[in-house]
Short mmCIF file of C-alpha atoms and ligand atoms in Angstrom, two decimals:
data_model
loop_
_atom_site.label_atom_id
_atom_site.label_comp_id
_atom_site.label_asym_id
_atom_site.label_seq_id
_atom_site.Cartn_x
_atom_site.Cartn_y
_atom_site.Cartn_z
CA MET A 1 -9.81 -10.12 -3.14
CA THR A 2 -10.88 -12.11 -0.16
CA GLN A 3 -13.70 -12.27 2.35
CA THR A 4 -13.81 -13.13 6.04
CA LEU A 5 -15.56 -15.94 7.89
CA ALA A 6 -17.33 -13.26 9.95
CA GLN A 7 -18.96 -11.92 6.76
CA ILE A 8 -20.00 -15.42 5.79
CA MET A 9 -21.42 -16.12 9.24
CA GLU A 10 -23.46 -12.94 9.05
CA ARG A 11 -24.83 -13.69 5.58
CA THR A 12 -25.68 -17.27 6.53
CA GLN A 13 -27.51 -16.45 9.75
CA TRP A 14 -30.99 -17.32 8.48
CA PHE A 15 -29.60 -20.38 6.71
CA ARG A 16 -27.96 -21.75 9.86
CA GLN A 17 -31.20 -21.20 11.78
CA ALA A 18 -33.31 -22.87 9.09
CA ARG A 19 -31.35 -26.14 9.08
CA PHE A 20 -33.68 -28.01 6.71
CA GLY A 21 -34.45 -27.53 3.02
CA MET A 22 -35.76 -29.29 -0.08
CA PHE A 23 -33.68 -29.99 -3.20
CA LEU A 24 -35.49 -30.66 -6.49
CA HIS A 25 -33.93 -32.36 -9.52
CA TRP A 26 -36.26 -31.99 -12.44
CA GLY A 27 -35.79 -31.55 -16.16
CA LEU A 28 -35.84 -33.33 -19.54
CA TYR A 29 -34.09 -36.33 -17.94
CA SER A 30 -37.23 -36.95 -15.89
CA ILE A 31 -38.78 -38.37 -19.11
CA PRO A 32 -36.36 -41.31 -19.66
CA ALA A 33 -36.55 -41.59 -15.85
CA ARG A 34 -33.15 -43.15 -15.29
CA GLY A 35 -31.51 -40.36 -13.32
CA GLU A 36 -30.11 -36.98 -14.36
CA TRP A 37 -26.84 -38.46 -15.64
CA VAL A 38 -28.59 -40.67 -18.23
CA LEU A 39 -27.02 -38.74 -21.15
CA SER A 40 -23.54 -39.39 -19.85
CA HIS A 41 -24.14 -42.96 -18.73
CA ASP A 42 -25.99 -44.14 -21.84
CA PRO A 43 -24.38 -42.90 -25.09
CA GLY A 44 -27.21 -44.63 -26.97
CA ILE A 45 -29.58 -41.90 -25.87
CA VAL A 46 -27.54 -38.93 -27.16
CA GLU A 47 -29.31 -38.70 -30.56
CA ARG A 48 -32.77 -39.17 -29.11
CA TYR A 49 -32.41 -36.84 -26.14
CA PRO A 50 -33.27 -33.51 -27.84
CA LEU A 51 -36.52 -35.09 -29.03
CA TYR A 52 -37.71 -35.07 -25.44
CA LEU A 53 -38.19 -31.36 -25.99
CA ASP A 54 -41.31 -32.21 -28.02
CA CYS A 55 -42.90 -34.23 -25.26
CA PHE A 56 -42.00 -32.23 -22.16
CA ASN A 57 -45.45 -31.33 -20.93
CA PRO A 58 -45.69 -31.48 -17.13
CA GLU A 59 -49.44 -31.20 -16.71
CA GLY A 60 -49.18 -32.03 -13.03
CA TYR A 61 -46.72 -29.23 -12.27
CA GLN A 62 -48.14 -27.30 -9.36
CA PRO A 63 -45.24 -25.71 -7.54
CA GLN A 64 -47.68 -24.39 -4.93
CA GLU A 65 -48.29 -28.03 -4.03
CA TRP A 66 -44.51 -28.67 -3.87
CA ALA A 67 -44.09 -25.68 -1.60
CA ARG A 68 -47.02 -26.74 0.57
CA GLN A 69 -45.49 -30.18 1.12
CA ALA A 70 -42.04 -28.72 1.80
CA LYS A 71 -43.46 -26.33 4.36
CA ALA A 72 -45.54 -29.05 6.01
CA ALA A 73 -42.44 -31.24 6.31
CA GLY A 74 -40.72 -28.44 8.23
CA MET A 75 -38.41 -27.36 5.41
CA GLN A 76 -37.59 -23.68 5.35
CA TYR A 77 -36.16 -23.29 1.87
CA MET A 78 -36.29 -25.03 -1.50
CA ILE A 79 -33.86 -25.21 -4.41
CA LEU A 80 -34.71 -26.18 -8.01
CA THR A 81 -32.45 -27.21 -10.89
CA ALA A 82 -32.84 -24.22 -13.22
CA LYS A 83 -30.32 -25.93 -15.52
CA HIS A 84 -28.63 -29.28 -14.96
CA HIS A 85 -25.65 -30.82 -16.80
CA ASP A 86 -27.81 -31.62 -19.87
CA GLY A 87 -28.08 -27.89 -20.51
CA PHE A 88 -31.89 -27.82 -20.65
CA CYS A 89 -33.29 -24.71 -18.97
CA LEU A 90 -36.48 -24.66 -16.94
CA PHE A 91 -36.37 -20.87 -17.26
CA ASP A 92 -36.97 -18.64 -20.26
CA SER A 93 -33.36 -17.78 -21.10
CA GLN A 94 -32.93 -15.40 -24.03
CA TRP A 95 -29.56 -17.02 -24.79
CA THR A 96 -30.80 -20.47 -25.82
CA ASP A 97 -33.72 -22.27 -27.42
CA TYR A 98 -33.09 -25.30 -25.27
CA LYS A 99 -35.66 -24.36 -22.64
CA ALA A 100 -39.08 -25.09 -21.20
CA THR A 101 -40.74 -22.25 -23.11
CA ASN A 102 -39.93 -24.15 -26.34
CA THR A 103 -41.69 -27.32 -25.23
CA PRO A 104 -45.43 -28.08 -25.35
CA CYS A 105 -45.66 -26.73 -21.83
CA GLY A 106 -44.51 -23.30 -23.02
CA ARG A 107 -44.09 -21.77 -19.56
CA ASP A 108 -41.26 -20.36 -17.47
CA LEU A 109 -41.24 -23.03 -14.77
CA VAL A 110 -38.62 -21.27 -12.66
CA ARG A 111 -40.79 -18.18 -12.34
CA GLU A 112 -43.75 -20.25 -11.14
CA PHE A 113 -41.45 -22.06 -8.73
CA VAL A 114 -39.99 -18.95 -7.07
CA ASP A 115 -43.46 -17.41 -6.81
CA ALA A 116 -44.83 -20.55 -5.14
CA ALA A 117 -41.98 -20.85 -2.64
CA ARG A 118 -42.31 -17.22 -1.59
CA ALA A 119 -46.09 -17.54 -1.29
CA GLU A 120 -45.53 -20.26 1.35
CA GLY A 121 -43.03 -18.07 3.17
CA LEU A 122 -40.09 -20.27 2.16
CA LYS A 123 -36.67 -19.05 1.13
CA VAL A 124 -35.87 -19.93 -2.46
CA GLY A 125 -32.78 -21.00 -4.34
CA LEU A 126 -31.75 -22.10 -7.81
CA TYR A 127 -29.28 -24.77 -8.84
CA TYR A 128 -27.23 -23.94 -11.92
CA SER A 129 -24.90 -26.45 -13.58
CA LEU A 130 -21.47 -25.19 -14.63
CA LEU A 131 -21.18 -28.25 -16.85
CA ASP A 132 -23.22 -28.06 -20.04
CA TRP A 133 -23.43 -31.09 -22.31
CA HIS A 134 -25.59 -29.26 -24.85
CA HIS A 135 -23.65 -26.08 -25.51
CA PRO A 136 -21.45 -26.43 -28.63
CA ASP A 137 -18.56 -24.54 -26.99
CA TYR A 138 -18.38 -26.74 -23.93
CA PRO A 139 -15.30 -28.93 -24.53
CA HIS A 140 -16.29 -32.57 -24.94
CA ALA A 141 -13.21 -34.45 -26.14
CA GLY A 142 -11.54 -36.23 -23.27
CA ASP A 143 -13.91 -34.82 -20.64
CA PRO A 144 -14.58 -37.87 -18.44
CA TYR A 145 -18.22 -36.89 -17.93
CA HIS A 146 -19.22 -35.59 -21.35
CA PRO A 147 -21.64 -37.78 -23.36
CA ARG A 148 -19.56 -37.16 -26.50
CA LYS A 149 -16.18 -37.61 -24.79
CA HIS A 150 -15.08 -40.13 -27.48
CA GLN A 151 -15.77 -37.79 -30.38
CA ALA A 152 -12.87 -35.88 -31.90
CA ALA A 153 -12.08 -32.44 -30.56
CA ASP A 154 -13.65 -29.54 -32.44
CA PRO A 155 -11.05 -26.86 -33.24
CA GLY A 156 -13.81 -24.28 -33.58
CA GLN A 157 -14.82 -24.78 -29.97
CA ASP A 158 -14.24 -21.71 -27.81
CA PHE A 159 -14.55 -22.31 -24.08
CA ASN A 160 -14.47 -18.60 -23.37
CA ARG A 161 -17.63 -18.25 -25.44
CA TYR A 162 -19.28 -20.87 -23.26
CA VAL A 163 -18.22 -19.02 -20.10
CA ASP A 164 -19.74 -15.84 -21.55
CA TYR A 165 -22.98 -17.74 -22.14
CA MET A 166 -22.90 -19.16 -18.62
CA HIS A 167 -22.36 -15.71 -17.11
CA ARG A 168 -25.21 -14.24 -19.15
CA GLN A 169 -27.55 -16.98 -17.95
CA VAL A 170 -26.57 -16.51 -14.32
CA GLU A 171 -27.16 -12.78 -14.84
CA GLU A 172 -30.69 -13.62 -16.00
CA LEU A 173 -31.30 -15.69 -12.91
CA VAL A 174 -30.16 -12.97 -10.52
CA THR A 175 -31.96 -10.13 -12.32
CA GLN A 176 -35.23 -11.61 -13.60
CA TYR A 177 -36.56 -13.61 -10.65
CA GLY A 178 -36.61 -11.20 -7.73
CA ARG A 179 -34.64 -11.72 -4.56
CA LEU A 180 -33.03 -15.15 -4.54
CA ASP A 181 -31.75 -16.59 -1.29
CA ILE A 182 -29.39 -19.25 -2.65
CA LEU A 183 -27.45 -19.91 -5.84
CA TRP A 184 -26.21 -23.48 -5.95
CA PHE A 185 -23.46 -23.95 -8.57
CA ASP A 186 -22.49 -27.48 -9.61
CA PHE A 187 -19.61 -28.36 -9.97
CA SER A 188 -15.85 -27.89 -10.41
CA TYR A 189 -13.57 -30.75 -11.44
CA GLY A 190 -9.96 -31.14 -12.57
CA GLN A 191 -8.81 -27.93 -14.29
CA MET A 192 -12.41 -26.77 -14.53
CA CYS A 193 -12.51 -24.91 -11.23
CA GLY A 194 -12.51 -21.40 -9.82
CA GLN A 195 -10.99 -18.94 -12.24
CA ALA A 196 -11.45 -21.35 -15.18
CA TRP A 197 -15.12 -20.29 -14.86
CA ARG A 198 -13.97 -16.64 -14.46
CA ALA A 199 -15.32 -17.05 -10.96
CA GLN A 200 -14.21 -13.68 -9.61
CA GLU A 201 -16.02 -11.84 -12.40
CA LEU A 202 -19.07 -14.06 -11.98
CA ILE A 203 -19.28 -13.56 -8.24
CA GLU A 204 -18.97 -9.80 -8.62
CA LEU A 205 -21.84 -9.91 -11.09
CA VAL A 206 -23.99 -12.01 -8.75
CA ARG A 207 -23.24 -10.04 -5.59
CA GLY A 208 -23.61 -6.76 -7.49
CA HIS A 209 -27.26 -7.64 -7.99
CA GLN A 210 -27.90 -9.70 -4.87
CA PRO A 211 -25.41 -8.90 -2.11
CA TRP A 212 -26.98 -11.26 0.44
CA ILE A 213 -27.44 -14.29 -1.80
CA LEU A 214 -25.82 -17.46 -0.47
CA ILE A 215 -23.57 -19.41 -2.80
CA ASP A 216 -22.33 -22.97 -2.36
CA ASN A 217 -18.63 -23.83 -2.62
CA ARG A 218 -18.67 -25.69 -5.92
CA LEU A 219 -17.68 -22.76 -8.12
CA GLU A 220 -14.29 -23.21 -6.51
CA THR A 221 -14.18 -26.90 -5.74
CA SER A 222 -15.77 -30.30 -6.28
CA GLY A 223 -18.47 -31.97 -4.25
CA GLU A 224 -15.67 -33.62 -2.28
CA GLY A 225 -13.43 -30.64 -1.58
CA PHE A 226 -14.02 -27.91 0.99
CA GLY A 227 -12.26 -25.07 -0.81
CA SER A 228 -10.67 -21.93 0.62
CA ILE A 229 -13.59 -21.35 3.01
CA VAL A 230 -11.74 -23.57 5.49
CA THR A 231 -8.47 -21.68 5.09
CA GLU A 232 -7.18 -18.37 6.38
CA THR A 233 -7.49 -16.71 2.97
CA ILE A 234 -11.06 -17.13 1.74
CA SER A 235 -11.50 -16.30 -1.94
CA ASP A 236 -14.49 -14.23 -3.00
CA TYR A 237 -15.86 -17.24 -4.86
CA ALA A 238 -15.24 -19.74 -2.05
CA GLY A 239 -18.98 -19.65 -1.40
CA ASP A 240 -20.85 -19.40 1.88
CA PHE A 241 -21.18 -23.06 2.74
CA VAL A 242 -19.55 -26.41 2.09
CA SER A 243 -21.73 -28.92 0.22
CA PRO A 244 -21.01 -32.52 1.26
CA GLU A 245 -23.07 -35.09 -0.54
CA GLN A 246 -24.87 -38.21 0.77
CA VAL A 247 -22.55 -38.81 3.75
CA VAL A 248 -22.76 -36.76 6.95
CA PRO A 249 -19.27 -35.41 7.71
CA HIS A 250 -17.78 -37.27 10.63
CA GLU A 251 -17.42 -34.29 12.98
CA GLY A 252 -19.07 -31.51 11.02
CA ILE A 253 -16.83 -29.17 9.01
CA ARG A 254 -14.38 -26.78 10.65
CA ASN A 255 -11.79 -24.43 9.24
CA GLU A 256 -8.07 -24.73 9.88
CA ALA A 257 -8.43 -22.60 13.04
CA GLY A 258 -10.94 -25.11 14.41
CA ASN A 259 -14.13 -23.07 13.95
CA PHE A 260 -17.22 -24.51 12.33
CA VAL A 261 -17.95 -23.24 8.83
CA PRO A 262 -21.50 -23.35 7.43
CA TRP A 263 -22.25 -26.59 5.63
CA GLU A 264 -25.19 -28.35 4.08
CA LEU A 265 -25.48 -32.07 3.42
CA CYS A 266 -27.49 -32.79 0.28
CA LEU A 267 -28.91 -36.27 0.09
CA THR A 268 -31.32 -38.41 -1.83
CA MET A 269 -34.23 -40.43 -0.43
CA ASN A 270 -33.43 -43.32 -2.79
CA ASN A 271 -30.28 -43.70 -4.91
CA ASN A 272 -30.95 -41.07 -7.57
CA TRP A 273 -31.33 -37.29 -7.65
CA ALA A 274 -33.72 -37.15 -10.59
CA TYR A 275 -36.76 -39.38 -10.93
CA HIS A 276 -35.83 -43.00 -11.60
CA ALA A 277 -38.83 -45.18 -12.36
CA ARG A 278 -37.26 -48.40 -11.04
CA ASP A 279 -35.30 -47.13 -8.06
CA HIS A 280 -37.38 -48.05 -5.04
CA HIS A 281 -34.40 -48.29 -2.71
CA TYR A 282 -35.68 -45.74 -0.26
CA LYS A 283 -34.15 -45.06 3.11
CA SER A 284 -36.69 -45.30 5.91
CA SER A 285 -38.22 -42.10 7.27
CA ALA A 286 -36.56 -42.84 10.63
CA THR A 287 -33.14 -43.06 8.97
CA LEU A 288 -33.71 -39.75 7.19
CA ILE A 289 -34.93 -38.02 10.36
CA HIS A 290 -31.84 -39.32 12.15
CA LYS A 291 -29.68 -37.81 9.38
CA LEU A 292 -31.31 -34.42 9.90
CA VAL A 293 -30.65 -34.63 13.63
CA GLU A 294 -27.07 -35.70 12.97
CA CYS A 295 -26.47 -32.74 10.65
CA VAL A 296 -27.85 -30.28 13.19
CA ALA A 297 -25.88 -31.93 16.01
CA LYS A 298 -22.75 -31.31 13.93
CA GLU A 299 -23.65 -27.68 13.18
CA GLY A 300 -24.89 -28.29 9.63
CA ASN A 301 -27.99 -28.22 7.43
CA MET A 302 -29.73 -30.94 5.48
CA LEU A 303 -31.06 -30.50 1.94
CA LEU A 304 -33.32 -33.45 1.24
CA ASN A 305 -33.89 -34.25 -2.42
CA ILE A 306 -37.05 -35.01 -4.40
CA GLY A 307 -37.08 -36.17 -8.02
CA PRO A 308 -40.49 -35.21 -9.42
CA THR A 309 -41.89 -37.21 -12.34
CA ALA A 310 -41.94 -35.88 -15.90
CA GLN A 311 -45.52 -34.76 -15.22
CA GLY A 312 -44.26 -32.68 -12.31
CA ARG A 313 -45.60 -34.77 -9.46
CA PHE A 314 -43.83 -36.07 -6.37
CA PRO A 315 -43.58 -39.89 -6.41
CA ALA A 316 -45.77 -41.54 -3.77
CA GLU A 317 -42.77 -42.80 -1.74
CA ASN A 318 -41.42 -39.23 -1.54
CA GLN A 319 -44.76 -37.95 -0.33
CA ALA A 320 -44.99 -40.61 2.36
CA ILE A 321 -41.54 -39.65 3.69
CA LEU A 322 -42.49 -35.97 3.68
CA ARG A 323 -45.62 -36.81 5.69
CA ASP A 324 -43.50 -38.62 8.29
CA PHE A 325 -41.22 -35.58 8.52
CA SER A 326 -44.31 -33.46 8.95
CA ASP A 327 -45.57 -35.62 11.85
CA TRP A 328 -42.18 -35.58 13.49
CA MET A 329 -41.45 -31.89 12.98
CA ASP A 330 -44.88 -30.97 14.34
CA LEU A 331 -43.69 -32.24 17.73
CA HIS A 332 -39.94 -31.74 17.58
CA ALA A 333 -39.06 -28.81 15.28
CA GLU A 334 -37.88 -26.83 18.29
CA SER A 335 -34.94 -29.25 18.60
CA ILE A 336 -33.91 -28.47 14.97
CA TYR A 337 -34.51 -24.78 14.16
CA GLY A 338 -31.81 -22.51 15.52
CA CYS A 339 -30.06 -25.51 17.07
CA GLY A 340 -26.53 -26.77 16.63
CA TYR A 341 -23.54 -28.50 18.16
CA ALA A 342 -23.94 -29.08 21.92
CA ASP A 343 -20.23 -29.25 22.77
CA LEU A 344 -20.80 -32.34 24.89
CA PRO A 345 -19.53 -35.91 24.48
CA LYS A 346 -21.53 -37.86 21.92
CA PRO A 347 -24.01 -40.19 23.63
CA ASP A 348 -24.14 -43.83 22.53
CA TRP A 349 -27.91 -43.70 22.11
CA GLY A 350 -28.04 -40.84 19.59
CA TYR A 351 -27.14 -37.15 19.47
CA TYR A 352 -27.52 -33.96 21.44
CA THR A 353 -28.55 -30.75 19.75
CA ARG A 354 -28.45 -27.45 21.59
CA LYS A 355 -30.00 -24.00 21.56
CA GLY A 356 -28.59 -21.72 24.24
CA GLN A 357 -29.17 -23.33 27.63
CA THR A 358 -31.47 -26.03 26.29
CA ILE A 359 -30.05 -29.42 25.38
CA TYR A 360 -32.12 -31.75 23.24
CA ALA A 361 -31.27 -35.41 23.68
CA HIS A 362 -32.28 -37.24 20.53
CA LEU A 363 -32.76 -40.89 21.41
CA PHE A 364 -32.32 -43.08 18.34
CA GLU A 365 -32.97 -46.15 20.47
CA GLN A 366 -35.80 -46.57 22.93
CA PRO A 367 -34.18 -47.06 26.33
CA ILE A 368 -35.32 -49.64 28.84
CA GLY A 369 -34.49 -48.33 32.26
CA PRO A 370 -32.15 -45.44 33.07
CA LEU A 371 -30.40 -43.43 30.42
CA TYR A 372 -26.92 -42.01 30.86
CA LEU A 373 -26.52 -38.40 29.76
CA PRO A 374 -22.80 -37.95 29.13
CA GLY A 375 -21.32 -34.56 29.86
CA ILE A 376 -24.26 -33.26 31.88
CA ASP A 377 -23.91 -32.73 35.65
CA ARG A 378 -27.03 -33.37 37.64
CA ASP A 379 -26.81 -30.10 39.52
CA GLN A 380 -26.88 -28.22 36.22
CA ILE A 381 -30.32 -29.58 35.39
CA LYS A 382 -33.19 -27.23 36.00
CA ARG A 383 -35.91 -29.16 34.24
CA ILE A 384 -36.13 -32.36 32.22
CA SER A 385 -39.04 -33.63 30.15
CA TRP A 386 -40.09 -35.31 26.93
CA LEU A 387 -40.38 -32.93 24.03
CA ASN A 388 -43.23 -34.75 22.31
CA ASP A 389 -45.74 -34.46 25.16
CA GLY A 390 -44.11 -32.27 27.80
CA SER A 391 -44.24 -35.04 30.39
CA GLU A 392 -41.59 -35.03 33.07
CA LEU A 393 -38.58 -37.26 33.56
CA GLN A 394 -36.82 -38.14 36.79
CA VAL A 395 -33.13 -37.77 37.47
CA SER A 396 -31.77 -40.66 39.51
CA ASP A 397 -30.04 -40.37 42.86
CA SER A 398 -26.90 -42.13 41.75
CA TRP A 399 -23.73 -40.16 41.12
CA ASN A 400 -24.30 -40.19 37.36
CA ILE A 401 -27.18 -38.46 35.71
CA LYS A 402 -29.70 -40.99 34.59
CA ALA A 403 -33.12 -40.08 33.36
CA PHE A 404 -36.05 -42.39 34.04
CA PRO A 405 -38.72 -41.83 31.43
CA GLY A 406 -42.07 -40.69 32.68
CA LEU A 407 -41.39 -40.06 36.39
CA THR A 408 -40.76 -36.96 38.47
CA PHE A 409 -40.09 -33.34 37.60
CA VAL A 410 -36.62 -32.04 38.38
CA GLN A 411 -35.61 -28.42 38.51
CA MET A 412 -32.08 -27.46 39.41
CA GLY A 413 -29.32 -25.21 38.17
CA GLU A 414 -29.17 -23.61 34.78
CA VAL A 415 -29.48 -26.11 31.97
CA GLU A 416 -32.95 -26.79 30.74
CA HIS A 417 -32.96 -30.28 29.41
CA TYR A 418 -35.48 -31.97 27.18
CA THR A 419 -35.47 -35.41 25.64
CA TYR A 420 -37.74 -37.06 23.19
CA LEU A 421 -38.33 -40.35 21.42
CA LEU A 422 -39.09 -40.94 17.81
CA PRO A 423 -42.73 -41.84 17.39
CA ASN A 424 -42.71 -45.63 17.26
CA GLN A 425 -45.00 -45.81 14.24
CA ILE A 426 -42.33 -44.33 11.98
CA ASP A 427 -40.22 -47.44 11.63
C1 JFZ B 1 -23.57 -33.41 -8.61
C2 JFZ B 1 -24.35 -33.72 -9.86
O1 JFZ B 1 -23.53 -34.31 -10.82
C3 JFZ B 1 -25.51 -34.60 -9.51
O2 JFZ B 1 -26.28 -34.87 -10.67
C4 JFZ B 1 -26.37 -33.91 -8.49
O3 JFZ B 1 -26.92 -32.72 -9.04
C5 JFZ B 1 -25.55 -33.61 -7.26
C6 JFZ B 1 -26.30 -32.82 -6.23
O4 JFZ B 1 -24.38 -32.89 -7.60
O5 JFZ B 1 -22.93 -34.59 -8.19
C7 JFZ B 1 -21.65 -34.59 -7.83
C8 JFZ B 1 -20.82 -33.54 -8.04
C9 JFZ B 1 -19.51 -33.63 -7.65
C10 JFZ B 1 -19.04 -34.78 -7.05
C11 JFZ B 1 -19.89 -35.84 -6.82
C12 JFZ B 1 -21.18 -35.74 -7.23
N1 JFZ B 1 -17.71 -34.87 -6.67
O6 JFZ B 1 -16.90 -34.02 -7.01
O7 JFZ B 1 -17.35 -35.81 -5.96
#
C-alpha cells in the first residue's frame, strides 16, 4: 500500500501554516540531569537508574504554565516525550509498571499535558520512542546504543513480543487521550526500521483511530534519512514530514520530482534535549529567531526544544528565550504563519518569506544606506514598509530596487512588500 504526496499535503495543511512548535524532553533522566541519553552514555548509572522511580515527584509541573509560555512565544503546537529511550512512561500505560503513576507523583502526566495544550488552543502531539532500554524483550547485545550492549545475548528474548508491547502502548496513546494532532516516533536505525517495527500494521492501527494524525518519518528511517516520502512510491508508514535535527537543510527538502515535502527542523536551545544542569551553552535568541525564519523561508517548520527540570519547571534561560520570541512574534508573526518559500534569489542580508503577493524581507543585518532586494522589480512594488511599526520605506530611483529605511511611501504594481528589522535589544 502507498499514499500520495497530495494526501500528505492535505493532512499537513494546518501544520504547514503553523510553522512553529515546542518540543519537550522530560522524564526520569531529568533527575540525573545529564541529558536523556545518560543511561547509554554512562554504564555506571544502569543499576541506580530504576531507583529514580522513587524520587520522581515533579511538584512544579504545571502544564498550563508550559502551554501559556508556548502560546505567548507564538508556538502553535507542542509535543511531549510520552516515552523516551529509557522506557519510562509519563502516561498510565496498563502494559508496564515503569510509569509516572508508580512514582510519588502518582499522576498521568500526559493526560494533564494534552488537556493543558488544548485549553490554550494549541495543537498537541506525543513523542514515542521505538527504542526501549527497559523492556526485557528489546535486544541489547551488540546494539550500539543499548546501555547493556556488552552483556551476553539472552536466548529467551523475543523481539516480536516487544513489538506487540510497543503497538499496545501506541494504541493506548491514540485511544485514551482524545484527538492527537501529531505522533512523533523516534527512531529507526540499521535493520531496526520500517517493517521491523511491523510499521504497516502499526500505521493502520493509528490511522484507524485517528485518520488525520500527523506522523514523522522516523518509523521508516533515521533522523538523517528522508525515507520514501521523497520518492515516487510513498509507503503508508513514510510519515507526513521529514524530521531533520539541529541543522537547517541547505535548500529545504524536496522530493525527487523537485516539489517541497513537509519538513520540521527540531533543535535544542543549548546542546541537550533533556535538562542538563551544567549545559549553559545557549544559542542567542537572535540566532534562534533567525533559524525560525530560515526554516520558513525554506518551506519548513521549526520545533524548538525545552528540557524542563525534574520538578517540572522551565530553566530560567529557556524562559528568557521564550520571552524574546514572544516580543518578536508580537510584531512579526505575520511573516511566519502561513508563509513559505518566496521563489526569489536569496538575499545576502537574510531571507525572504512569502505569503501570496506579500514578500517579507527578513534583515539579519541592520543596513546602513540602501538595501538591494534581489529578484524584485521596482514596478512590481505596490507598497513597502517596516513590519514592526508600519512606517514607510522609499524605493530609490536607480535601475535596481533599493529601499531606504524610513522615507517615502511607494505604491506600484502588484507585490506588496514589507521589511522589518530585528529589535536591537535582542542581541
Ligand atoms: C533522537 C533521540 O535519540 C534524542 O534523544 C532526541 O529525542 C532527538 C529528538 O531524537 O536523536 C537522534 C535520532 C536519530 C539520529 C540522530 C539523533 N540519527 O539517525 O542520526
